[in-house]
Amino acid sequence: MLELTMASVSGADAGATAGMLMADAPSDPGAVLRVGRDRAVCRLATPDDWLFVSRVHLEFLCGPEGTWQVTWLRGSHSEPSSEVRLTLAGQQAQALPYGGTAKLPVGGSGELVIQDRSGPRTVNVGFYHEP
């Protein structure tokens, strides 16, 4: 099972969140959870006017062995309007490259932060991959 939580934070509300959203999916091969602005395909959707987040920004995909990976999907622009940082429990944050993929450790947790390059806004996506 993969569990996700998401909070949208703006500079004016740095200490508060604009609501916490949650989603989960069993670790079945082919299971998918998406984060972005398109509510039709994303289980976790950001505010519509947060254009630094793509329609489908992050995709969590369960592979054949029941392990999960996350991909920052490339959008229609050659350069993104945001940066994505991945932090695994007990490790330093690392940049997730535009179009890049990272494996999530079984029994591990962490956070992905989507940072607007033009202002103090972030989308924080926490995850826990149950063993």
mmCIF file of the C-alpha atoms, coordinates in Angstrom:
data_MODEL
# 
_entry.id   MODEL 
# 
loop_
_atom_site.group_PDB 
_atom_site.id 
_atom_site.type_symbol 
_atom_site.label_atom_id 
_atom_site.label_alt_id 
_atom_site.label_comp_id 
_atom_site.label_asym_id 
_atom_site.label_entity_id 
_atom_site.label_seq_id 
_atom_site.pdbx_PDB_ins_code 
_atom_site.Cartn_x 
_atom_site.Cartn_y 
_atom_site.Cartn_z 
_atom_site.occupancy 
_atom_site.B_iso_or_equiv 
_atom_site.pdbx_formal_charge 
_atom_site.auth_seq_id 
_atom_site.auth_comp_id 
_atom_site.auth_asym_id 
_atom_site.auth_atom_id 
_atom_site.pdbx_PDB_model_num 
ATOM 1   C CA . MET A 1 1   ? 0.000   0.000  0.000   1.00 0.00 ? 1   MET A CA 1 
ATOM 2   C CA . LEU A 1 2   ? 1.176   3.508  -0.808  1.00 0.00 ? 2   LEU A CA 1 
ATOM 3   C CA . GLU A 1 3   ? -0.280  6.347  1.240   1.00 0.00 ? 3   GLU A CA 1 
ATOM 4   C CA . LEU A 1 4   ? 0.007   9.979  0.128   1.00 0.00 ? 4   LEU A CA 1 
ATOM 5   C CA . THR A 1 5   ? -0.804  13.246 1.885   1.00 0.00 ? 5   THR A CA 1 
ATOM 6   C CA . MET A 1 6   ? -0.725  16.636 0.179   1.00 0.00 ? 6   MET A CA 1 
ATOM 7   C CA . ALA A 1 7   ? -0.747  20.188 1.474   1.00 0.00 ? 7   ALA A CA 1 
ATOM 8   C CA . SER A 1 8   ? -0.649  23.393 -0.586  1.00 0.00 ? 8   SER A CA 1 
ATOM 9   C CA . VAL A 1 9   ? 1.234   26.227 1.137   1.00 0.00 ? 9   VAL A CA 1 
ATOM 10  C CA . SER A 1 10  ? 1.608   29.848 0.041   1.00 0.00 ? 10  SER A CA 1 
ATOM 11  C CA . GLY A 1 11  ? 4.040   32.445 1.388   1.00 0.00 ? 11  GLY A CA 1 
ATOM 12  C CA . ALA A 1 12  ? 1.358   34.380 3.245   1.00 0.00 ? 12  ALA A CA 1 
ATOM 13  C CA . ASP A 1 13  ? 0.318   31.188 5.031   1.00 0.00 ? 13  ASP A CA 1 
ATOM 14  C CA . ALA A 1 14  ? 3.755   29.661 5.578   1.00 0.00 ? 14  ALA A CA 1 
ATOM 15  C CA . GLY A 1 15  ? 2.717   28.253 8.941   1.00 0.00 ? 15  GLY A CA 1 
ATOM 16  C CA . ALA A 1 16  ? -0.652  26.971 7.739   1.00 0.00 ? 16  ALA A CA 1 
ATOM 17  C CA . THR A 1 17  ? -1.909  24.732 4.978   1.00 0.00 ? 17  THR A CA 1 
ATOM 18  C CA . ALA A 1 18  ? -4.692  25.143 2.453   1.00 0.00 ? 18  ALA A CA 1 
ATOM 19  C CA . GLY A 1 19  ? -6.161  21.805 3.461   1.00 0.00 ? 19  GLY A CA 1 
ATOM 20  C CA . MET A 1 20  ? -4.609  18.390 3.747   1.00 0.00 ? 20  MET A CA 1 
ATOM 21  C CA . LEU A 1 21  ? -5.645  15.845 1.124   1.00 0.00 ? 21  LEU A CA 1 
ATOM 22  C CA . MET A 1 22  ? -5.027  12.100 1.327   1.00 0.00 ? 22  MET A CA 1 
ATOM 23  C CA . ALA A 1 23  ? -4.987  9.207  -1.155  1.00 0.00 ? 23  ALA A CA 1 
ATOM 24  C CA . ASP A 1 24  ? -3.833  5.607  -1.116  1.00 0.00 ? 24  ASP A CA 1 
ATOM 25  C CA . ALA A 1 25  ? -3.584  2.614  -3.411  1.00 0.00 ? 25  ALA A CA 1 
ATOM 26  C CA . PRO A 1 26  ? -2.741  -1.063 -2.894  1.00 0.00 ? 26  PRO A CA 1 
ATOM 27  C CA . SER A 1 27  ? 0.683   -2.220 -4.071  1.00 0.00 ? 27  SER A CA 1 
ATOM 28  C CA . ASP A 1 28  ? -0.768  -4.054 -7.061  1.00 0.00 ? 28  ASP A CA 1 
ATOM 29  C CA . PRO A 1 29  ? 1.275   -4.022 -10.301 1.00 0.00 ? 29  PRO A CA 1 
ATOM 30  C CA . GLY A 1 30  ? 0.053   -1.188 -12.529 1.00 0.00 ? 30  GLY A CA 1 
ATOM 31  C CA . ALA A 1 31  ? -1.617  0.800  -9.730  1.00 0.00 ? 31  ALA A CA 1 
ATOM 32  C CA . VAL A 1 32  ? -1.227  4.558  -10.279 1.00 0.00 ? 32  VAL A CA 1 
ATOM 33  C CA . LEU A 1 33  ? -1.661  7.678  -8.150  1.00 0.00 ? 33  LEU A CA 1 
ATOM 34  C CA . ARG A 1 34  ? -1.244  11.101 -9.768  1.00 0.00 ? 34  ARG A CA 1 
ATOM 35  C CA . VAL A 1 35  ? -0.733  14.631 -8.416  1.00 0.00 ? 35  VAL A CA 1 
ATOM 36  C CA . GLY A 1 36  ? -1.520  17.733 -10.494 1.00 0.00 ? 36  GLY A CA 1 
ATOM 37  C CA . ARG A 1 37  ? -4.192  20.262 -11.449 1.00 0.00 ? 37  ARG A CA 1 
ATOM 38  C CA . ASP A 1 38  ? -6.364  17.925 -13.581 1.00 0.00 ? 38  ASP A CA 1 
ATOM 39  C CA . ARG A 1 39  ? -9.018  16.595 -11.208 1.00 0.00 ? 39  ARG A CA 1 
ATOM 40  C CA . ALA A 1 40  ? -10.211 14.112 -13.862 1.00 0.00 ? 40  ALA A CA 1 
ATOM 41  C CA . VAL A 1 41  ? -7.017  12.036 -13.639 1.00 0.00 ? 41  VAL A CA 1 
ATOM 42  C CA . CYS A 1 42  ? -5.296  13.161 -10.418 1.00 0.00 ? 42  CYS A CA 1 
ATOM 43  C CA . ARG A 1 43  ? -6.266  11.719 -7.040  1.00 0.00 ? 43  ARG A CA 1 
ATOM 44  C CA . LEU A 1 44  ? -4.562  14.694 -5.376  1.00 0.00 ? 44  LEU A CA 1 
ATOM 45  C CA . ALA A 1 45  ? -5.339  17.997 -7.100  1.00 0.00 ? 45  ALA A CA 1 
ATOM 46  C CA . THR A 1 46  ? -3.749  21.384 -6.466  1.00 0.00 ? 46  THR A CA 1 
ATOM 47  C CA . PRO A 1 47  ? -5.537  24.746 -6.809  1.00 0.00 ? 47  PRO A CA 1 
ATOM 48  C CA . ASP A 1 48  ? -6.502  25.406 -10.449 1.00 0.00 ? 48  ASP A CA 1 
ATOM 49  C CA . ASP A 1 49  ? -4.649  28.719 -10.612 1.00 0.00 ? 49  ASP A CA 1 
ATOM 50  C CA . TRP A 1 50  ? -1.311  27.241 -9.438  1.00 0.00 ? 50  TRP A CA 1 
ATOM 51  C CA . LEU A 1 51  ? 0.100   27.079 -12.958 1.00 0.00 ? 51  LEU A CA 1 
ATOM 52  C CA . PHE A 1 52  ? 3.591   26.097 -11.762 1.00 0.00 ? 52  PHE A CA 1 
ATOM 53  C CA . VAL A 1 53  ? 2.038   22.639 -11.266 1.00 0.00 ? 53  VAL A CA 1 
ATOM 54  C CA . SER A 1 54  ? 1.344   20.743 -14.492 1.00 0.00 ? 54  SER A CA 1 
ATOM 55  C CA . ARG A 1 55  ? -2.034  19.215 -15.261 1.00 0.00 ? 55  ARG A CA 1 
ATOM 56  C CA . VAL A 1 56  ? -0.411  15.902 -14.288 1.00 0.00 ? 56  VAL A CA 1 
ATOM 57  C CA . HIS A 1 57  ? 2.812   16.685 -12.428 1.00 0.00 ? 57  HIS A CA 1 
ATOM 58  C CA . LEU A 1 58  ? 3.821   13.611 -10.423 1.00 0.00 ? 58  LEU A CA 1 
ATOM 59  C CA . GLU A 1 59  ? 2.928   10.009 -11.182 1.00 0.00 ? 59  GLU A CA 1 
ATOM 60  C CA . PHE A 1 60  ? 3.346   7.241  -8.627  1.00 0.00 ? 60  PHE A CA 1 
ATOM 61  C CA . LEU A 1 61  ? 3.386   3.839  -10.353 1.00 0.00 ? 61  LEU A CA 1 
ATOM 62  C CA . CYS A 1 62  ? 3.510   0.364  -8.810  1.00 0.00 ? 62  CYS A CA 1 
ATOM 63  C CA . GLY A 1 63  ? 5.811   -2.015 -10.654 1.00 0.00 ? 63  GLY A CA 1 
ATOM 64  C CA . PRO A 1 64  ? 5.561   -5.776 -11.171 1.00 0.00 ? 64  PRO A CA 1 
ATOM 65  C CA . GLU A 1 65  ? 7.222   -6.601 -7.830  1.00 0.00 ? 65  GLU A CA 1 
ATOM 66  C CA . GLY A 1 66  ? 4.840   -4.399 -5.827  1.00 0.00 ? 66  GLY A CA 1 
ATOM 67  C CA . THR A 1 67  ? 7.399   -1.618 -5.473  1.00 0.00 ? 67  THR A CA 1 
ATOM 68  C CA . TRP A 1 68  ? 6.561   2.019  -6.164  1.00 0.00 ? 68  TRP A CA 1 
ATOM 69  C CA . GLN A 1 69  ? 8.350   4.705  -8.130  1.00 0.00 ? 69  GLN A CA 1 
ATOM 70  C CA . VAL A 1 70  ? 7.592   8.383  -8.698  1.00 0.00 ? 70  VAL A CA 1 
ATOM 71  C CA . THR A 1 71  ? 8.121   10.272 -11.956 1.00 0.00 ? 71  THR A CA 1 
ATOM 72  C CA . TRP A 1 72  ? 8.066   14.009 -12.547 1.00 0.00 ? 72  TRP A CA 1 
ATOM 73  C CA . LEU A 1 73  ? 6.260   13.934 -15.887 1.00 0.00 ? 73  LEU A CA 1 
ATOM 74  C CA . ARG A 1 74  ? 7.497   16.245 -18.615 1.00 0.00 ? 74  ARG A CA 1 
ATOM 75  C CA . GLY A 1 75  ? 4.894   18.779 -19.656 1.00 0.00 ? 75  GLY A CA 1 
ATOM 76  C CA . SER A 1 76  ? 4.421   20.757 -22.842 1.00 0.00 ? 76  SER A CA 1 
ATOM 77  C CA . HIS A 1 77  ? 7.212   23.237 -21.938 1.00 0.00 ? 77  HIS A CA 1 
ATOM 78  C CA . SER A 1 78  ? 10.895  22.490 -22.362 1.00 0.00 ? 78  SER A CA 1 
ATOM 79  C CA . GLU A 1 79  ? 11.659  24.163 -18.998 1.00 0.00 ? 79  GLU A CA 1 
ATOM 80  C CA . PRO A 1 80  ? 9.427   23.681 -15.956 1.00 0.00 ? 80  PRO A CA 1 
ATOM 81  C CA . SER A 1 81  ? 7.961   26.496 -13.822 1.00 0.00 ? 81  SER A CA 1 
ATOM 82  C CA . SER A 1 82  ? 8.837   24.606 -10.665 1.00 0.00 ? 82  SER A CA 1 
ATOM 83  C CA . GLU A 1 83  ? 11.465  22.524 -8.940  1.00 0.00 ? 83  GLU A CA 1 
ATOM 84  C CA . VAL A 1 84  ? 10.846  19.167 -7.264  1.00 0.00 ? 84  VAL A CA 1 
ATOM 85  C CA . ARG A 1 85  ? 12.855  17.963 -4.273  1.00 0.00 ? 85  ARG A CA 1 
ATOM 86  C CA . LEU A 1 86  ? 12.659  14.433 -2.879  1.00 0.00 ? 86  LEU A CA 1 
ATOM 87  C CA . THR A 1 87  ? 13.518  13.638 0.723   1.00 0.00 ? 87  THR A CA 1 
ATOM 88  C CA . LEU A 1 88  ? 13.624  10.052 1.959   1.00 0.00 ? 88  LEU A CA 1 
ATOM 89  C CA . ALA A 1 89  ? 13.455  9.476  5.725   1.00 0.00 ? 89  ALA A CA 1 
ATOM 90  C CA . GLY A 1 90  ? 16.872  9.994  7.264   1.00 0.00 ? 90  GLY A CA 1 
ATOM 91  C CA . GLN A 1 91  ? 18.461  11.422 4.093   1.00 0.00 ? 91  GLN A CA 1 
ATOM 92  C CA . GLN A 1 92  ? 19.184  14.840 2.618   1.00 0.00 ? 92  GLN A CA 1 
ATOM 93  C CA . ALA A 1 93  ? 16.771  16.341 0.084   1.00 0.00 ? 93  ALA A CA 1 
ATOM 94  C CA . GLN A 1 94  ? 17.728  15.755 -3.541  1.00 0.00 ? 94  GLN A CA 1 
ATOM 95  C CA . ALA A 1 95  ? 16.438  17.357 -6.704  1.00 0.00 ? 95  ALA A CA 1 
ATOM 96  C CA . LEU A 1 96  ? 14.225  15.130 -8.832  1.00 0.00 ? 96  LEU A CA 1 
ATOM 97  C CA . PRO A 1 97  ? 15.106  16.011 -12.434 1.00 0.00 ? 97  PRO A CA 1 
ATOM 98  C CA . TYR A 1 98  ? 12.415  17.173 -14.849 1.00 0.00 ? 98  TYR A CA 1 
ATOM 99  C CA . GLY A 1 99  ? 11.224  13.933 -16.463 1.00 0.00 ? 99  GLY A CA 1 
ATOM 100 C CA . GLY A 1 100 ? 13.158  11.907 -13.867 1.00 0.00 ? 100 GLY A CA 1 
ATOM 101 C CA . THR A 1 101 ? 12.091  8.850  -11.870 1.00 0.00 ? 101 THR A CA 1 
ATOM 102 C CA . ALA A 1 102 ? 12.978  7.716  -8.351  1.00 0.00 ? 102 ALA A CA 1 
ATOM 103 C CA . LYS A 1 103 ? 12.211  4.418  -6.617  1.00 0.00 ? 103 LYS A CA 1 
ATOM 104 C CA . LEU A 1 104 ? 10.471  4.586  -3.243  1.00 0.00 ? 104 LEU A CA 1 
ATOM 105 C CA . PRO A 1 105 ? 11.829  2.250  -0.563  1.00 0.00 ? 105 PRO A CA 1 
ATOM 106 C CA . VAL A 1 106 ? 9.513   -0.471 0.731   1.00 0.00 ? 106 VAL A CA 1 
ATOM 107 C CA . GLY A 1 107 ? 8.604   0.349  4.314   1.00 0.00 ? 107 GLY A CA 1 
ATOM 108 C CA . GLY A 1 108 ? 9.974   3.854  3.780   1.00 0.00 ? 108 GLY A CA 1 
ATOM 109 C CA . SER A 1 109 ? 8.560   7.321  3.969   1.00 0.00 ? 109 SER A CA 1 
ATOM 110 C CA . GLY A 1 110 ? 9.487   10.760 2.747   1.00 0.00 ? 110 GLY A CA 1 
ATOM 111 C CA . GLU A 1 111 ? 8.298   13.898 1.052   1.00 0.00 ? 111 GLU A CA 1 
ATOM 112 C CA . LEU A 1 112 ? 8.282   15.514 -2.365  1.00 0.00 ? 112 LEU A CA 1 
ATOM 113 C CA . VAL A 1 113 ? 8.147   19.311 -2.478  1.00 0.00 ? 113 VAL A CA 1 
ATOM 114 C CA . ILE A 1 114 ? 7.044   21.111 -5.632  1.00 0.00 ? 114 ILE A CA 1 
ATOM 115 C CA . GLN A 1 115 ? 8.398   24.675 -5.365  1.00 0.00 ? 115 GLN A CA 1 
ATOM 116 C CA . ASP A 1 116 ? 7.108   27.533 -7.542  1.00 0.00 ? 116 ASP A CA 1 
ATOM 117 C CA . ARG A 1 117 ? 10.137  29.226 -9.140  1.00 0.00 ? 117 ARG A CA 1 
ATOM 118 C CA . SER A 1 118 ? 8.350   32.596 -9.308  1.00 0.00 ? 118 SER A CA 1 
ATOM 119 C CA . GLY A 1 119 ? 6.951   32.893 -5.788  1.00 0.00 ? 119 GLY A CA 1 
ATOM 120 C CA . PRO A 1 120 ? 6.750   31.473 -2.271  1.00 0.00 ? 120 PRO A CA 1 
ATOM 121 C CA . ARG A 1 121 ? 4.306   28.634 -2.975  1.00 0.00 ? 121 ARG A CA 1 
ATOM 122 C CA . THR A 1 122 ? 4.838   24.907 -2.482  1.00 0.00 ? 122 THR A CA 1 
ATOM 123 C CA . VAL A 1 123 ? 2.948   21.662 -2.772  1.00 0.00 ? 123 VAL A CA 1 
ATOM 124 C CA . ASN A 1 124 ? 4.156   19.164 -0.176  1.00 0.00 ? 124 ASN A CA 1 
ATOM 125 C CA . VAL A 1 125 ? 3.409   15.500 -0.904  1.00 0.00 ? 125 VAL A CA 1 
ATOM 126 C CA . GLY A 1 126 ? 4.258   13.079 1.887   1.00 0.00 ? 126 GLY A CA 1 
ATOM 127 C CA . PHE A 1 127 ? 4.370   9.347  1.247   1.00 0.00 ? 127 PHE A CA 1 
ATOM 128 C CA . TYR A 1 128 ? 4.562   6.090  3.163   1.00 0.00 ? 128 TYR A CA 1 
ATOM 129 C CA . HIS A 1 129 ? 5.164   2.804  1.334   1.00 0.00 ? 129 HIS A CA 1 
ATOM 130 C CA . GLU A 1 130 ? 3.892   0.004  3.591   1.00 0.00 ? 130 GLU A CA 1 
ATOM 131 C CA . PRO A 1 131 ? 5.945   -3.213 3.558   1.00 0.00 ? 131 PRO A CA 1 
# 
